């Protein structure tokens, strides 16, 4: 590759450092503002060249940069941020955008760049939909907790478990708010109910899109058919984040990628042992944990293992242990399918 370079991405600018190995010419500078139009205009200087390659870290903003590089016929290499920082070694001088872009260029030039997998466009779209659905679900839970907090804060009777699940329950909730809450408290509850209605409407729309995507993705359908407790959303999420030929070997690397591995105990006493690393996609941990909980049912094929762990510790640890097993099993199934897991079923 006669032209090799590195791109350091920030919200305001992209810092570049590239080397023409044929002439020895080095180019450095910034692309500002950092958006598609300005990046596309800057990449025009490499028009007609099919021997250029650039490295960039897999941080926020990598997607549009990689897409523009590919559209310009330039090879894009996405680097794993933590491993890239480790390859820098001990810091002997101030860390700047210029040194970061040069560091990426040098790693790529020397063949030492710790590369990440670049998913196909349809997988990136499914990931975005799953992230939006998860954000809405988390916000939905937060508004429900606010309603319960208002009732408790003003000394109102405790709400029942199904107070927000049925029309009768909602009617009883509004009546209780009118009787027991102050005007400001009633406004808080009314606002929360309006937000819940809007969020639920949007969640229903997103869920239909996700179910449609899961029905038409080979990997998601295979996981649903072969793994107990893995439904359409879980199968879709596992395929989107674990799919692809040769991504994880051995399968325990997929557990680490999901952030379900237990961190090493630190002897300095600042943190007790047994915490999850929580590094990686939060959605993947969520769907794996939810699927792991289903193995608490007697008909589940993994119920004996779940029950043994629960008797030894508790139900949460049992569900996490089963979630790790499901991640490993999903990794093996997707490895068998290879890149076919990401194709339309």
Coordinates of C-alpha atoms in Angstrom, one line a residue:
X1 CA 0.0 0.0 0.0
X2 CA 2.0 3.1 -1.2
X3 CA -0.3 5.4 0.8
X4 CA -0.8 4.6 4.4
X5 CA -2.3 6.9 7.0
X6 CA -4.2 7.4 10.3
X7 CA -7.3 9.4 11.2
X8 CA -8.0 10.6 14.7
X9 CA -11.7 11.4 15.0
X10 CA -13.3 14.1 17.2
X11 CA -16.6 15.9 17.0
X12 CA -15.1 19.2 15.8
X13 CA -12.2 17.9 13.5
X14 CA -10.5 14.9 12.1
X15 CA -6.7 14.9 12.4
X16 CA -4.9 13.1 9.6
X17 CA -1.4 11.8 9.1
X18 CA -0.5 9.9 6.0
X19 CA 2.7 8.7 4.2
X20 CA 3.3 8.1 0.5
X21 CA 5.7 5.2 0.8
X22 CA 6.7 5.6 -2.9
X23 CA 7.9 9.2 -2.6
X24 CA 8.4 9.6 1.1
X25 CA 6.0 12.5 1.3
X26 CA 4.1 13.0 4.6
X27 CA 0.8 14.8 4.8
X28 CA -0.5 16.2 8.2
X29 CA -3.4 18.4 9.1
X30 CA -7.1 18.6 10.1
X31 CA -10.4 18.2 8.4
X32 CA -12.9 20.7 10.0
X33 CA -15.8 20.5 10.6
X34 CA -15.9 16.7 11.0
X35 CA -18.8 15.7 8.7
X36 CA -19.4 13.6 5.6
X37 CA -19.3 16.6 3.1
X38 CA -15.9 17.9 4.3
X39 CA -14.4 14.4 4.6
X40 CA -15.6 13.5 1.1
X41 CA -14.0 16.7 -0.3
X42 CA -10.7 15.9 1.4
X43 CA -10.7 12.3 0.1
X44 CA -11.0 13.6 -3.5
X45 CA -7.3 14.1 -3.5
X46 CA -6.9 10.3 -3.6
X47 CA -9.3 9.9 -6.6
X48 CA -8.2 7.2 -8.9
X49 CA -5.8 5.6 -6.4
X50 CA -6.6 2.1 -5.3
X51 CA -3.4 1.7 -3.2
X52 CA -4.4 3.8 -0.2
X53 CA -5.3 2.6 3.3
X54 CA -6.2 4.5 6.5
X55 CA -6.6 3.4 10.1
X56 CA -9.1 4.8 12.6
X57 CA -10.1 3.9 16.1
X58 CA -13.5 2.2 16.7
X59 CA -14.9 5.1 18.7
X60 CA -17.9 7.3 18.1
X61 CA -17.9 8.5 14.5
X62 CA -16.1 5.6 13.0
X63 CA -19.1 4.5 10.9
X64 CA -19.4 7.5 8.6
X65 CA -15.6 7.8 8.2
X66 CA -15.3 4.1 7.2
X67 CA -18.2 4.4 4.8
X68 CA -16.7 7.5 3.1
X69 CA -13.3 5.8 2.8
X70 CA -15.0 2.7 1.2
X71 CA -16.9 4.9 -1.2
X72 CA -13.7 6.6 -2.2
X73 CA -12.1 3.2 -2.9
X74 CA -9.8 3.5 0.1
X75 CA -9.2 0.6 2.5
X76 CA -10.5 1.3 6.0
X77 CA -9.0 -0.4 9.0
X78 CA -10.8 0.1 12.3
X79 CA -8.6 -0.3 15.4
X80 CA -9.7 -1.6 18.8
X81 CA -9.2 1.5 21.1
X82 CA -7.9 -0.3 24.2
X83 CA -5.4 -2.5 22.4
X84 CA -4.3 0.5 20.3
X85 CA -3.6 2.5 23.5
X86 CA -1.7 -0.6 25.0
X87 CA 0.5 -0.7 21.8
X88 CA 1.6 2.8 22.5
X89 CA 3.4 1.7 25.6
X90 CA 4.4 4.0 28.5
X91 CA 3.5 7.6 27.8
X92 CA 6.7 9.6 27.5
X93 CA 5.2 12.8 26.1
X94 CA 2.0 14.7 25.9
X95 CA -0.8 12.8 24.0
X96 CA -2.2 15.0 21.2
X97 CA -4.4 14.4 18.1
X98 CA -1.2 14.6 16.0
X99 CA 0.5 11.8 17.9
X100 CA -2.6 9.7 17.9
X101 CA -3.0 9.9 14.1
X102 CA 0.7 9.2 13.7
X103 CA 0.5 6.3 16.1
X104 CA -2.4 4.7 14.0
X105 CA -0.4 5.2 10.8
X106 CA 2.7 3.6 12.2
X107 CA 0.8 0.6 13.5
X108 CA -0.9 0.1 10.2
X109 CA 2.4 0.5 8.3
X110 CA 4.1 -2.0 10.5
X111 CA 1.2 -4.5 10.4
X112 CA 0.6 -4.3 14.2
X113 CA -2.8 -2.6 14.1
X114 CA -5.3 -4.4 16.4
X115 CA -8.2 -4.4 14.0
X116 CA -11.9 -4.6 14.7
X117 CA -14.5 -6.3 12.5
X118 CA -16.5 -3.9 10.2
X119 CA -20.1 -5.1 10.0
X120 CA -22.2 -4.9 6.8
X121 CA -24.5 -2.0 6.5
X122 CA -27.7 -3.9 7.3
X123 CA -26.1 -5.2 10.6
X124 CA -25.2 -1.6 11.5
X125 CA -28.8 -0.6 10.9
X126 CA -30.1 -3.4 13.1
X127 CA -27.7 -2.4 15.8
X128 CA -29.0 1.1 15.7
X129 CA -32.6 0.0 16.0
X130 CA -31.7 -2.3 18.9
X131 CA -29.9 0.5 20.7
X132 CA -32.9 2.8 20.2
X133 CA -35.3 0.2 21.5
X134 CA -33.1 -0.4 24.5
X135 CA -32.9 3.3 25.3
X136 CA -36.7 3.6 25.1
X137 CA -37.1 0.6 27.4
X138 CA -34.7 2.1 29.9
X139 CA -36.5 5.4 29.8
X140 CA -39.8 3.6 30.2
X141 CA -38.6 2.0 33.4
X142 CA -37.3 5.3 34.7
X143 CA -40.7 7.1 34.3
X144 CA -42.4 4.2 36.1
X145 CA -39.9 4.5 39.0
X146 CA -40.6 8.3 39.1
X147 CA -44.3 7.7 39.6
X148 CA -43.7 5.2 42.5
X149 CA -41.2 7.7 44.0
X150 CA -43.8 10.6 43.9
X151 CA -46.4 8.4 45.7
X152 CA -43.9 7.4 48.3
X153 CA -42.5 10.9 48.8
X154 CA -45.9 12.3 49.5
X155 CA -47.0 9.4 51.7
X156 CA -49.6 8.0 49.4
X157 CA -50.7 4.3 49.6
X158 CA -48.3 2.0 47.7
X159 CA -49.3 1.2 44.2
X160 CA -50.0 -2.4 43.2
X161 CA -47.9 -4.4 40.8
X162 CA -50.2 -4.0 37.9
X163 CA -51.1 -0.4 38.4
X164 CA -49.6 0.7 35.0
X165 CA -50.4 -2.4 33.0
X166 CA -54.1 -2.2 32.4
X167 CA -56.7 0.5 31.7
X168 CA -58.4 -0.3 35.0
X169 CA -55.1 0.0 36.8
X170 CA -54.3 3.4 35.1
X171 CA -57.8 4.7 36.1
X172 CA -57.2 3.7 39.7
X173 CA -53.8 5.3 39.6
X174 CA -55.2 8.7 38.4
X175 CA -57.9 8.5 41.1
X176 CA -55.3 7.8 43.8
X177 CA -53.2 10.7 42.5
X178 CA -56.2 13.1 42.7
X179 CA -57.0 12.0 46.3
X180 CA -53.5 11.6 47.9
X181 CA -51.1 13.9 46.0
X182 CA -50.6 17.6 46.0
X183 CA -51.2 19.6 42.7
X184 CA -47.5 19.5 41.9
X185 CA -47.5 15.7 42.5
X186 CA -50.5 15.2 40.3
X187 CA -48.8 17.2 37.5
X188 CA -45.7 15.0 37.9
X189 CA -47.8 11.8 37.6
X190 CA -49.8 13.2 34.6
X191 CA -46.5 14.1 32.9
X192 CA -45.0 10.7 33.5
X193 CA -48.2 9.0 32.2
X194 CA -48.1 11.1 29.0
X195 CA -44.4 10.2 28.5
X196 CA -45.1 6.5 29.1
X197 CA -47.8 6.6 26.4
X198 CA -45.5 8.2 23.9
X199 CA -42.6 5.9 24.7
X200 CA -44.8 2.8 24.4
X201 CA -46.1 3.9 21.0
X202 CA -42.6 4.3 19.7
X203 CA -41.5 1.0 21.3
X204 CA -44.3 -0.8 19.5
X205 CA -43.2 0.6 16.1
X206 CA -39.5 -0.3 16.8
X207 CA -40.4 -3.8 18.0
X208 CA -42.3 -4.6 14.8
X209 CA -39.2 -3.5 12.8
X210 CA -36.9 -5.6 14.9
X211 CA -39.2 -8.6 14.6
X212 CA -39.2 -8.3 10.9
X213 CA -35.4 -8.0 10.8
X214 CA -35.1 -11.1 13.0
X215 CA -37.4 -13.1 10.8
X216 CA -35.2 -12.4 7.7
X217 CA -31.8 -12.9 9.2
X218 CA -30.3 -16.4 9.0
X219 CA -28.3 -16.2 12.2
X220 CA -31.2 -14.9 14.3
X221 CA -33.5 -17.7 13.0
X222 CA -30.9 -20.3 13.8
X223 CA -30.3 -19.1 17.3
X224 CA -34.0 -19.0 18.0
X225 CA -34.4 -22.6 16.7
X226 CA -31.5 -24.1 18.6
X227 CA -31.2 -22.1 21.9
X228 CA -33.9 -22.3 24.6
X229 CA -34.9 -18.9 25.8
X230 CA -33.5 -17.0 22.9
X231 CA -36.3 -15.1 21.2
X232 CA -36.3 -12.8 18.1
X233 CA -34.8 -9.8 19.8
X234 CA -32.1 -11.8 21.6
X235 CA -31.3 -13.8 18.5
X236 CA -31.0 -10.6 16.4
X237 CA -28.8 -8.9 19.0
X238 CA -26.5 -11.9 19.3
X239 CA -26.2 -12.2 15.6
X240 CA -25.5 -8.5 15.1
X241 CA -22.7 -8.4 17.7
X242 CA -21.3 -12.0 17.6
X243 CA -21.8 -12.9 13.9
X244 CA -19.2 -13.0 11.2
X245 CA -16.7 -15.7 10.1
X246 CA -13.8 -16.3 12.5
X247 CA -14.6 -13.5 14.9
X248 CA -14.2 -15.3 18.2
X249 CA -11.9 -18.2 18.9
X250 CA -12.2 -19.6 21.5
X251 CA -15.8 -18.8 22.4
X252 CA -14.8 -17.4 25.8
X253 CA -13.6 -14.3 24.0
X254 CA -17.2 -13.7 23.1
X255 CA -18.1 -13.7 26.8
X256 CA -15.3 -11.2 27.4
X257 CA -16.6 -9.1 24.5
X258 CA -20.1 -9.1 26.0
X259 CA -18.7 -7.8 29.3
X260 CA -20.0 -10.9 31.2
X261 CA -16.6 -12.0 32.5
X262 CA -15.6 -11.5 36.1
X263 CA -12.9 -8.9 36.7
X264 CA -9.7 -9.9 38.4
X265 CA -9.5 -9.1 42.1
X266 CA -7.3 -6.1 42.8
X267 CA -5.3 -6.4 46.1
X268 CA -5.4 -2.7 46.7
X269 CA -8.7 -3.0 48.5
X270 CA -10.5 -0.5 46.4
X271 CA -13.0 -2.9 45.0
X272 CA -14.4 -6.2 46.2
X273 CA -14.0 -9.3 43.9
X274 CA -16.7 -10.7 41.7
X275 CA -17.7 -7.7 39.7
X276 CA -18.6 -8.0 36.0
X277 CA -16.3 -6.1 33.6
X278 CA -19.4 -4.6 31.8
X279 CA -17.1 -3.8 28.8
X280 CA -18.9 -4.1 25.5
X281 CA -22.4 -3.9 24.1
X282 CA -24.9 -3.3 27.0
X283 CA -27.7 -4.7 24.8
X284 CA -25.9 -8.0 24.4
X285 CA -25.6 -8.4 28.1
X286 CA -29.3 -7.5 28.6
X287 CA -30.6 -10.1 26.1
X288 CA -28.2 -12.8 27.3
X289 CA -29.3 -12.2 31.0
X290 CA -33.0 -12.2 30.1
X291 CA -32.5 -15.5 28.1
X292 CA -30.5 -16.9 31.0
X293 CA -33.4 -16.3 33.4
X294 CA -35.7 -18.5 31.4
X295 CA -33.6 -21.5 32.4
X296 CA -35.1 -21.2 35.8
X297 CA -38.1 -23.0 34.4
X298 CA -38.3 -26.7 34.9
X299 CA -38.7 -27.6 31.2
X300 CA -35.6 -25.7 30.2
X301 CA -32.7 -27.9 29.0
X302 CA -30.3 -26.0 31.3
X303 CA -32.5 -26.0 34.3
X304 CA -30.3 -28.5 36.3
X305 CA -27.2 -26.3 35.9
X306 CA -29.3 -23.2 36.7
X307 CA -30.7 -24.9 39.8
X308 CA -27.3 -26.1 41.0
X309 CA -25.8 -22.6 40.8
X310 CA -28.8 -21.0 42.4
X311 CA -28.6 -23.4 45.3
X312 CA -25.0 -22.6 45.8
X313 CA -25.3 -18.8 45.4
X314 CA -28.5 -17.1 44.2
X315 CA -30.8 -16.7 41.2
X316 CA -29.0 -13.7 39.8
X317 CA -25.6 -15.5 39.7
X318 CA -27.4 -18.5 38.2
X319 CA -28.9 -16.4 35.4
X320 CA -25.5 -14.8 34.7
X321 CA -23.8 -18.2 34.5
X322 CA -26.5 -19.4 32.1
X323 CA -26.1 -16.2 30.1
X324 CA -22.3 -17.0 29.6
X325 CA -23.2 -20.5 28.5
X326 CA -25.7 -19.1 26.0
X327 CA -23.1 -16.6 24.6
X328 CA -20.6 -19.4 24.1
X329 CA -23.3 -21.7 22.4
X330 CA -24.4 -18.8 20.2
X331 CA -20.8 -18.1 19.2
X332 CA -20.4 -21.8 18.1
X333 CA -23.6 -21.8 16.1
X334 CA -22.7 -18.5 14.4
X335 CA -19.2 -19.8 13.7
X336 CA -20.7 -22.8 11.9
X337 CA -22.8 -20.5 9.7
X338 CA -19.9 -18.1 9.1
X339 CA -20.8 -15.0 7.0
X340 CA -24.0 -16.8 6.0
X341 CA -25.4 -15.9 9.4
X342 CA -25.6 -12.3 8.2
X343 CA -27.5 -13.0 5.0
X344 CA -31.2 -12.8 4.4
X345 CA -33.1 -16.0 5.4

